Amino acid sequence: MADDVVFRAEGLTKTYRVGDVDVHALRDVDLDLRRGEFVVILGPSGSGKSTLLNILGGLDVPTRGHVRFLEHDLAADDDAALTAFRRDHVGFVFQFYNLIPSLTARENVALVTEVSPHPMTPEAALALVGLDERMDHFPAQLSGGEQQRVAIARAVAKRPDVLLCDEPTGALDFETGVKVLEVLAHANRELGTTTVVITHNAAIAGMADRVIRMRSGGIVGIERNAQRRPPAELSW
Amino acid sequence: MTALDRKLLRDLWHLRGQAVAIALVVACGVATVVTTRVGYESLRISQQEYYARERFADVFAQLVRAPESLGRALAALPGVAAVQTRIVFEVTLDVPGLAEPATGRLISIPEHRVPILNDVHLRRGRWIEPGRRDEVIASEAFASANGLEVGDRIGGVLNGRWQALRIVGIGLSPEYVYEVQGTNLFPDNRRFGVLWMSREALGPAFQMDGAFNDVSLRLGAGAQESEVIARTDRLLERWGGLGAYGREDQISHRFLSDEIRQNRVFGTVLPAIFLGVAAFLLHIVLSRLVAMQREQIAVLGAFGYSRRRIGLHYLEFALACVAAGSLLGAVLGLWWAAEINRLYGQFYRFPVLAFAPGGGVVAIAVAVSAGAAAAGANSAVRRVLRLPAAEAMRPEAPARFRPGWFERSGAAAALPASARMIWRNLARRPLRAGLSVLGIALAVAILVVGYFFVDAIETLGVVQFRTVQREDVTVAFHDPRPNRARHELASLPGVLRTEPFRVVAARLRHQHAMRRIAIFGLEPGGELRRIVGADLAVFPLPPEGVVLTTKLAEILGVAPGDTLTVEVLEGSRPVRTVRVAGLADELIGLSAYMDAGALHRLMREGDTLSGAFLKVDARATERLHAELKRMPAVAGVTTRQAALQGFEETLAESLGIFTTVLVTFASVIAAAMVYNAARIALSERGRELASLRVLGFTRAEITRLLLGEQALLTAAAIPLGFALGYQICALLANAYQWELFRMPLVVSNRTYGFAFLVVSAAAVVSGAAVRRRLHRLDLIAVLKTRE
């Protein structure tokens, strides 16, 4: 394995049983992710991109195939090992933020830093996303974009090896979405964290190092951008 | 404080309504345990300590008269460690301020030292002084009921001679913790009291110098009580022995022991039921509360919190509620227990009534509550974490719906859409609907159980004092009198009806079972004392044979048609066999009845009477009592009114206070359960209902949907709760079968009505709270967030 490969997936297949039918969410996917890389996975809903992200993040296990994080086979891990993997190496950003409503912004971040080995302070993480003024607000007192920035602060505060973002702008308007993407790009640049963003919004592809296109559970194309465009130049 | 701790505190605050409801359920469960258990332990320990300190005897016997030398023969019997001979006589007393004659039991005590057995515990005043023949120590119950104090004087008719008695002390005895006369079941402390008097004074007054008519024995270690009793009986037989008996037949001890046994049932069966119900409700409520945080649990999992840590977090939530509830329950329980103890002190006379708040039982109660709450929370956390985190973070997938028989029958189509929705919501999660119904049903059931005690006490009172005992006054003679005594009684002022009775002390024996009992010979066709059979219907006394109360028949192991051996303990002491002619279903006490004629034939005697039941013109009562006081033949006068009052003040009051506690706790548990069920339903369905509002449903319509569902669940739960409650009552009635009283299995419509009202009221109030929240549903938030 090349030195800078963080994730290597081989022959990943995932089948769900929904009601009386089998749904093939992933079919035989091979993929490498490199250190520090900003990857956008593009595809319509049902293309399998969320499933891929969940398996990479240790939230789900493949039905068949291997997925390696550095030298570690995630597919063979039990629940406790996957929990430890997520705690030590992965930051998540979800489409609907999934903040704990009863905790303030600072406390939502602290929730993660308290169980991480080398975290930054919650205050530093919130400053990174430009929310140092609103640290003691509850999620209900924050706008959608602010909530998503708290979610990003929460994800990066532990200094993860990889940041996995599931439709981070899906619930946001254009301006707010751009602001959130700028925060992601900033974190990627400042911290050197491998970042994967999945979206069905093709416009976002411009800010990536690499763009992976998915359809019906498989990868249909991988392209490399010669130059990453700043989010401010994107439009949709 | 970690972020998770903060979340815990905020969640507790946010869900305070439900948390308080959970804590109240726990409090009621724990308080029931504490109250009943402390009541039991306090009496048990008080009894033990008192008996040991004042040297309560093990075997007792009464006889006509025996020389003092017989006491030494008794002391020499194998197994006898100590002997106390006494002179005991009942006399008529004239108590200042009391219209009726009272009965005093004069018990001899040595002038110069303390009694060997059955010592008197002096409360106030002093011991009798040697040579002062008019001094007595009065029992505290009698003194306080009549307002008597040290220095007061009362009149007594001792062996036909009037004598003034001076009270020099107020005392207590382990023999009279419960102070009742003869076969009476309830104390009448105004009209009956114990007076301890110098043996040197009593001997000459009753021509008993150098003799005794009452003896108590203490057994040595390893002695066999039945053998000592048999040997004592053989020794006493020629001196007119009335049959020795052990503590189990000593009336005060038996009542007290029955009370303690009754409290043990109260302290185990009842709290077990309450705690069981509370635990079940806790389990349901907590598992559903936690399940509602499914997405938060999944997020914590996604960020690498271990199952254990997440489990612990929700456990802490559950335990916080349980801890608050336990504390409240323990305080409440101890407070109630102290109240009950105070009440006990009024009819069980102890020098010190121990208060024994045993920690062990409380710990068990708290552990059971905590265990149930923890299991509920934990099962929900485990259910969520069993799913892959990614899946758990999404809202739960809609449950699969398959049309059931109701849908297929086409009947559903006839219902309005809202009713169909309610039906489907319940039908698609039958287990959850079933648990909700069961939870509310259990709440209804314990309400029924709580109120059942009121029914039972009332039935006891009605059967005993309306159906069975109908006389106004019962007059008892010292010795059996010839038939003309009946006419003397009939000619007393105000007497409207006289029904003489004959009482014969006897031992009833059947195989190995034996009971000392007074056989009542009643006049055929009598109206003042009647026999009730099964279903509490009155039936005439059969002309031959003996009628036993059901409990007595059970103790002796006999059924109608069997024959009993009757060993008469008076007169020529005949031993005969008698057929059991029927069973009386009396609820209070043990009794044996015979036709008076049949009893006379058994005794080979003519028409004699031991006393009579009188129906009296209320206007002449005072004159009647004045006359009775002057009749030397009269040993005692009891009134039904006083007996009823005694019943109400002892049994009814002690059960009454328990009932109040039970009904209160049951109401709280029921209300808390119904409230939580409604609140959880709102949380689970809030989003769906808001979506319906967005689609154009009115507030009234969505309120109808949610509350309709709750109403349907409650309606289904109520009859089930009635049935469950009845079964638990049957269980309790079965456990409450003492010699003193049997608890009748009577659950009145009023009880069902009460349970129905409490649960309905809880449902309506909870419904109103939920309705208020439904009207404030945030529609915009629903549109914005995902589903």
mmCIF file of N, CA, C and O in Angstrom, chain A residues 18 53 59 68 78 81 120 135-136 141 152 155 233:
data_model
loop_
_atom_site.group_PDB
_atom_site.id
_atom_site.type_symbol
_atom_site.label_atom_id
_atom_site.label_comp_id
_atom_site.label_asym_id
_atom_site.label_seq_id
_atom_site.Cartn_x
_atom_site.Cartn_y
_atom_site.Cartn_z
ATOM 1 N N VAL A 18 -35.046 -5.288 2.685
ATOM 2 C CA VAL A 18 -36.117 -4.359 3.038
ATOM 3 C C VAL A 18 -37.428 -5.062 2.732
ATOM 4 O O VAL A 18 -37.719 -5.366 1.575
ATOM 5 N N LEU A 53 -20.100 5.703 2.608
ATOM 6 C CA LEU A 53 -19.580 6.588 3.657
ATOM 7 C C LEU A 53 -19.729 5.940 5.050
ATOM 8 O O LEU A 53 -18.815 5.973 5.865
ATOM 9 N N LEU A 59 -19.669 2.929 10.718
ATOM 10 C CA LEU A 59 -21.039 2.943 11.216
ATOM 11 C C LEU A 59 -21.798 1.719 10.741
ATOM 12 O O LEU A 59 -22.886 1.416 11.220
ATOM 13 N N ARG A 68 -9.857 -1.308 4.350
ATOM 14 C CA ARG A 68 -8.722 -1.147 5.258
ATOM 15 C C ARG A 68 -8.544 0.318 5.605
ATOM 16 O O ARG A 68 -8.595 1.178 4.726
ATOM 17 N N ASP A 78 -15.271 -6.069 15.382
ATOM 18 C CA ASP A 78 -16.540 -6.184 16.107
ATOM 19 C C ASP A 78 -16.979 -4.778 16.527
ATOM 20 O O ASP A 78 -16.318 -3.787 16.217
ATOM 21 N N ALA A 81 -14.488 -2.620 18.573
ATOM 22 C CA ALA A 81 -13.360 -2.129 17.786
ATOM 23 C C ALA A 81 -13.794 -0.997 16.863
ATOM 24 O O ALA A 81 -13.080 -0.005 16.680
ATOM 25 N N MET A 120 -8.522 19.255 20.214
ATOM 26 C CA MET A 120 -8.311 20.673 20.474
ATOM 27 C C MET A 120 -9.395 21.077 21.479
ATOM 28 O O MET A 120 -10.285 20.281 21.812
ATOM 29 N N MET A 135 -21.003 30.379 21.450
ATOM 30 C CA MET A 135 -20.660 29.088 22.014
ATOM 31 C C MET A 135 -21.670 28.574 23.022
ATOM 32 O O MET A 135 -21.823 27.387 23.202
ATOM 33 N N ASP A 136 -22.352 29.512 23.719
ATOM 34 C CA ASP A 136 -23.237 29.060 24.787
ATOM 35 C C ASP A 136 -24.704 29.049 24.379
ATOM 36 O O ASP A 136 -25.602 29.072 25.216
ATOM 37 N N GLN A 141 -31.393 27.705 19.364
ATOM 38 C CA GLN A 141 -31.183 29.156 19.243
ATOM 39 C C GLN A 141 -30.282 29.493 18.069
ATOM 40 O O GLN A 141 -29.923 30.643 17.879
ATOM 41 N N ILE A 152 -19.655 20.664 12.391
ATOM 42 C CA ILE A 152 -18.308 20.531 11.811
ATOM 43 C C ILE A 152 -17.256 20.718 12.895
ATOM 44 O O ILE A 152 -16.284 19.953 12.991
ATOM 45 N N ALA A 155 -16.952 17.700 14.714
ATOM 46 C CA ALA A 155 -16.280 16.631 13.967
ATOM 47 C C ALA A 155 -14.770 16.839 13.925
ATOM 48 O O ALA A 155 -14.003 15.888 14.028
ATOM 49 N N GLU A 233 -16.594 30.557 -5.291
ATOM 50 C CA GLU A 233 -16.777 30.639 -6.749
ATOM 51 C C GLU A 233 -17.802 29.649 -7.257
ATOM 52 O O GLU A 233 -18.117 29.626 -8.446
#
